[in-house]
Amino acid sequence: MRRLLIAGNWKMHKTVPEAVELVRELKELVKDVTDRDILVCPPFTALYPVSQELKGSNIYLGGQNMFYEEEGAFTGEISPLMLKDVGCRFVILGHSERRHIFKEDDRLINKKVLSAVEHGLTPILCVGETLQERESGRTKEVVKKQVVEGLKGLTPESEFVIAYEPVWAIGTGRTATPELAQEVHEFIRNTLKELFGSEKAETVRILYGGSVKPNNAAGLLKMPDIDGALVGGASLKAESFSQIVKAL
Ligand code: PEP
């Protein structure tokens, strides 16, 4: 009942010509895919040209971050209205690089999540433990706090996606095993049941992220509570991303 969502997070990669070339190739490779959702999240500078290239395609566009205000004196920030204006339907929020490099905390991320929902953007709330937290047996505690704090103020009617991304698996080539990922995904779904009730929890897509590649995607995607992937490195080439899109 949950449609798979395969999302590409390009991070700080691709100039405008490179971004347009990548989606031109990707469009062709995935044009026959109808049973799952496909999303690309280019850097801000490439959003508009990419949205023009994606017109009429089966690929959604998303931002990698945003600020929660609509406009104002917030130098260097991008607002939900700006993301919508260039055709975004989704926005990644609370990515581990935002949390760890830019020191975003749950309170700030929650404000962004609420603002995204209010403006009709679907937030992809990223959560995940560090290696140290996992090794000290705190994975569930950490993930639960990020989910509960990040979603505060939302209702069962709110549209959102969760991405479970263990920090030790992002960009490291170290993927969580399908079983280990499934265990945390199931735990997140149970947390969503407590927060929003079973009916809602069964409809929320929980993506896995952390070194997803063409050779490990199918094993992850076939797990019952893994509803898609958030892909970094392997989304930078049309061929490898399209293989992940079509895995399973
Ligand atoms: C990410 O950017 O969210 C990510 C999971 O990166 P990678 O696939 O490169 O580990």
Coordinates of C-alpha atoms and ligand atoms in Angstrom, one line a residue:
M1 CA 0.0 0.0 0.0
R2 CA 3.0 2.3 0.4
R3 CA 4.5 3.5 -2.8
L4 CA 8.3 3.2 -2.9
L5 CA 10.1 6.6 -3.0
I6 CA 13.6 6.7 -4.4
A7 CA 15.2 10.0 -3.7
G8 CA 18.6 11.4 -4.8
N9 CA 20.4 13.8 -2.5
W10 CA 23.1 15.5 -4.7
K11 CA 24.5 17.5 -1.8
M12 CA 27.0 20.2 -2.9
H13 CA 27.6 18.7 -6.3
K14 CA 26.8 19.7 -9.9
T15 CA 27.0 23.0 -11.8
V16 CA 23.9 24.0 -13.8
P17 CA 25.1 22.4 -17.0
E18 CA 26.1 19.2 -15.2
A19 CA 22.8 19.0 -13.3
V20 CA 20.7 19.5 -16.5
E21 CA 22.7 16.8 -18.3
L22 CA 22.2 14.4 -15.4
V23 CA 18.4 14.7 -15.3
R24 CA 18.3 14.6 -19.1
E25 CA 19.9 11.2 -19.0
L26 CA 18.0 10.1 -16.0
K27 CA 14.6 11.0 -17.5
E28 CA 15.3 8.7 -20.4
L29 CA 16.4 5.8 -18.2
V30 CA 13.4 5.9 -15.9
K31 CA 10.7 7.0 -18.3
D32 CA 8.8 3.7 -18.1
V33 CA 8.7 3.6 -14.3
T34 CA 5.2 4.1 -13.0
D35 CA 4.9 2.0 -9.8
R36 CA 7.1 4.1 -7.6
D37 CA 8.0 7.8 -7.0
I38 CA 11.3 9.2 -8.1
L39 CA 12.8 12.4 -6.6
V40 CA 16.0 14.4 -7.2
C41 CA 17.3 17.1 -4.8
P42 CA 19.9 19.2 -6.6
P43 CA 21.7 22.2 -5.0
F44 CA 19.7 25.4 -4.9
T45 CA 21.4 27.0 -7.9
A46 CA 20.3 24.1 -10.1
L47 CA 16.7 23.8 -9.0
Y48 CA 15.1 26.1 -11.6
P49 CA 16.9 24.8 -14.6
V50 CA 16.4 21.2 -13.5
S51 CA 12.7 21.9 -12.9
Q52 CA 12.4 23.1 -16.5
E53 CA 14.1 20.0 -17.8
L54 CA 11.8 17.7 -15.7
K55 CA 8.5 19.2 -17.0
G56 CA 6.2 16.4 -18.0
S57 CA 8.5 13.7 -16.6
N58 CA 7.8 11.2 -13.8
I59 CA 10.6 12.7 -11.6
Y60 CA 9.8 15.0 -8.6
L61 CA 12.0 17.9 -7.5
G62 CA 13.0 18.6 -3.9
G63 CA 15.3 21.0 -1.9
Q64 CA 18.0 19.8 0.4
N65 CA 17.2 22.2 3.2
M66 CA 15.2 25.4 3.8
F67 CA 14.6 28.1 6.5
Y68 CA 11.2 28.3 8.1
E69 CA 10.3 31.9 7.4
E70 CA 8.7 33.0 4.2
E71 CA 11.0 36.0 3.7
G72 CA 13.1 38.5 5.5
A73 CA 16.6 39.4 6.7
F74 CA 18.0 35.9 6.8
T75 CA 21.2 36.1 4.7
G76 CA 22.0 33.0 2.8
E77 CA 18.7 31.2 3.5
I78 CA 16.0 29.8 1.2
S79 CA 12.3 29.9 2.1
P80 CA 9.5 27.4 1.5
L81 CA 7.9 29.9 -0.9
M82 CA 11.1 30.0 -3.0
L83 CA 11.3 26.2 -3.1
K84 CA 7.6 26.0 -4.2
D85 CA 8.2 28.7 -6.8
V86 CA 10.8 26.6 -8.6
G87 CA 8.6 23.5 -8.6
C88 CA 9.7 21.6 -5.5
R89 CA 7.3 19.1 -3.9
F90 CA 9.7 17.8 -1.2
V91 CA 12.4 19.1 1.1
I92 CA 15.0 17.1 3.0
L93 CA 15.2 18.4 6.6
G94 CA 17.6 17.5 9.4
H95 CA 20.1 15.7 7.2
S96 CA 23.0 14.4 9.4
E97 CA 25.3 16.8 7.6
R98 CA 23.0 19.7 8.7
R99 CA 22.9 18.4 12.2
H100 CA 26.6 17.7 12.6
I101 CA 28.4 20.2 10.5
F102 CA 25.9 23.1 10.8
K103 CA 24.8 22.2 14.3
E104 CA 21.1 22.2 13.6
D105 CA 19.1 20.9 16.6
D106 CA 15.7 19.2 16.9
R107 CA 14.0 22.4 17.8
L108 CA 15.2 24.2 14.6
I109 CA 14.5 21.2 12.5
N110 CA 11.0 20.9 13.9
K111 CA 10.2 24.6 13.0
K112 CA 11.4 23.8 9.5
V113 CA 9.2 20.6 9.3
L114 CA 6.1 22.5 10.5
S115 CA 6.8 25.3 8.0
A116 CA 7.3 22.9 5.1
V117 CA 3.9 21.2 5.9
E118 CA 2.1 24.5 6.2
H119 CA 3.4 25.5 2.8
G120 CA 2.4 22.2 1.1
L121 CA 5.9 20.8 0.8
T122 CA 6.5 17.2 2.0
P123 CA 9.4 17.2 4.5
I124 CA 11.7 14.2 4.5
L125 CA 12.8 14.2 8.1
C126 CA 16.2 12.6 8.5
V127 CA 17.1 10.8 11.7
G128 CA 19.9 8.4 12.7
E129 CA 22.5 7.6 15.3
T130 CA 26.3 8.1 15.2
L131 CA 28.6 5.1 15.5
Q132 CA 29.3 6.0 19.1
E133 CA 25.6 6.1 19.9
R134 CA 25.1 2.7 18.3
E135 CA 28.1 1.2 20.0
S136 CA 26.8 2.4 23.4
G137 CA 23.4 0.8 22.7
R138 CA 21.6 4.1 22.4
T139 CA 20.3 3.8 18.8
K140 CA 16.6 3.6 19.6
E141 CA 16.7 6.3 22.3
V142 CA 18.4 8.7 19.9
V143 CA 16.2 7.9 16.9
K144 CA 13.0 8.1 19.0
K145 CA 14.0 11.6 20.3
Q146 CA 14.7 12.9 16.8
V147 CA 11.4 11.5 15.5
V148 CA 9.3 12.8 18.4
E149 CA 10.9 16.2 18.5
G150 CA 11.1 16.6 14.8
L151 CA 7.4 15.9 14.2
K152 CA 6.0 17.8 17.2
G153 CA 2.9 19.8 16.2
L154 CA 2.0 17.6 13.2
T155 CA -1.3 15.8 13.0
P156 CA -2.4 12.5 11.4
E157 CA -3.5 14.6 8.4
S158 CA 0.1 16.0 7.8
E159 CA 2.0 14.6 4.9
F160 CA 5.6 13.7 5.7
V161 CA 8.4 11.1 5.0
I162 CA 11.0 9.8 7.4
A163 CA 14.5 8.8 6.3
Y164 CA 16.5 6.6 8.6
E165 CA 20.1 7.3 7.9
P166 CA 22.6 5.9 10.4
V167 CA 25.4 8.5 10.4
W168 CA 28.1 5.8 10.3
A169 CA 26.7 4.6 6.9
I170 CA 26.5 7.9 5.1
G171 CA 29.2 8.3 2.5
T172 CA 31.3 5.6 4.1
G173 CA 30.5 2.6 1.9
R174 CA 29.3 0.9 5.1
T175 CA 25.7 0.0 4.6
A176 CA 23.4 -1.3 7.4
T177 CA 22.4 -4.8 6.7
P178 CA 18.7 -5.1 5.6
E179 CA 17.9 -6.8 8.9
L180 CA 19.5 -4.2 11.0
A181 CA 17.8 -1.4 9.0
Q182 CA 14.5 -3.2 9.2
E183 CA 14.7 -3.4 13.0
V184 CA 15.1 0.4 13.3
H185 CA 12.4 1.1 10.6
E186 CA 9.9 -1.1 12.5
F187 CA 10.8 0.8 15.7
I188 CA 10.2 4.1 13.9
R189 CA 6.8 2.9 12.7
N190 CA 5.9 1.9 16.2
T191 CA 6.9 5.3 17.4
L192 CA 4.6 6.8 14.7
K193 CA 1.8 4.6 15.9
E194 CA 2.2 6.1 19.4
L195 CA 2.2 9.6 18.0
F196 CA -0.4 9.5 15.3
G197 CA -2.2 6.1 15.6
S198 CA -1.9 2.9 13.6
E199 CA -3.8 4.0 10.5
K200 CA -1.5 7.0 9.9
A201 CA 1.7 5.1 10.8
E202 CA 0.9 2.4 8.1
T203 CA 0.8 5.1 5.4
V204 CA 4.0 6.9 6.3
R205 CA 7.0 6.1 4.0
I206 CA 10.2 5.4 5.9
L207 CA 13.3 5.5 3.6
Y208 CA 16.7 4.0 4.3
G209 CA 19.8 6.0 3.6
G210 CA 23.5 5.3 4.0
S211 CA 25.6 4.0 1.1
V212 CA 22.7 2.6 -0.9
K213 CA 24.2 1.3 -4.2
P214 CA 22.8 -0.7 -7.1
N215 CA 24.2 -3.9 -5.6
N216 CA 22.5 -3.6 -2.2
A217 CA 19.3 -1.7 -3.0
A218 CA 17.0 -4.7 -3.7
G219 CA 17.9 -6.4 -0.4
L220 CA 17.0 -3.3 1.6
L221 CA 13.9 -2.4 -0.4
K222 CA 12.3 -5.8 0.0
M223 CA 12.2 -5.4 3.8
P224 CA 8.6 -4.8 5.0
D225 CA 9.2 -1.4 6.7
I226 CA 11.7 0.0 4.2
D227 CA 9.7 2.1 1.7
G228 CA 12.4 3.6 -0.4
A229 CA 15.9 5.0 -0.3
L230 CA 17.6 8.3 0.2
V231 CA 20.7 8.0 -2.0
G232 CA 23.7 10.3 -1.9
G233 CA 26.8 9.3 -3.9
A234 CA 25.1 6.8 -6.2
S235 CA 22.5 9.5 -7.3
L236 CA 25.2 11.5 -8.9
K237 CA 25.3 9.3 -12.0
A238 CA 22.1 8.6 -14.0
E239 CA 23.1 5.0 -14.7
S240 CA 23.6 4.0 -11.0
F241 CA 20.6 6.0 -9.7
S242 CA 18.3 4.5 -12.3
Q243 CA 19.5 1.0 -11.3
I244 CA 18.5 1.8 -7.7
V245 CA 15.2 3.2 -8.9
K246 CA 14.5 0.0 -10.7
A247 CA 15.9 -2.4 -8.1
L248 CA 13.3 -4.9 -6.8
Ligands
PEP1 C1 22.7 10.9 1.9 O1 23.2 11.8 1.3 O2 21.7 11.1 2.6 C2 23.4 9.6 1.9 C3 22.8 8.6 2.4 O3 24.6 9.5 1.2 P1 25.4 8.2 0.7 O4 24.3 7.4 -0.2 O5 26.5 8.7 -0.2 O6 25.8 7.4 1.8

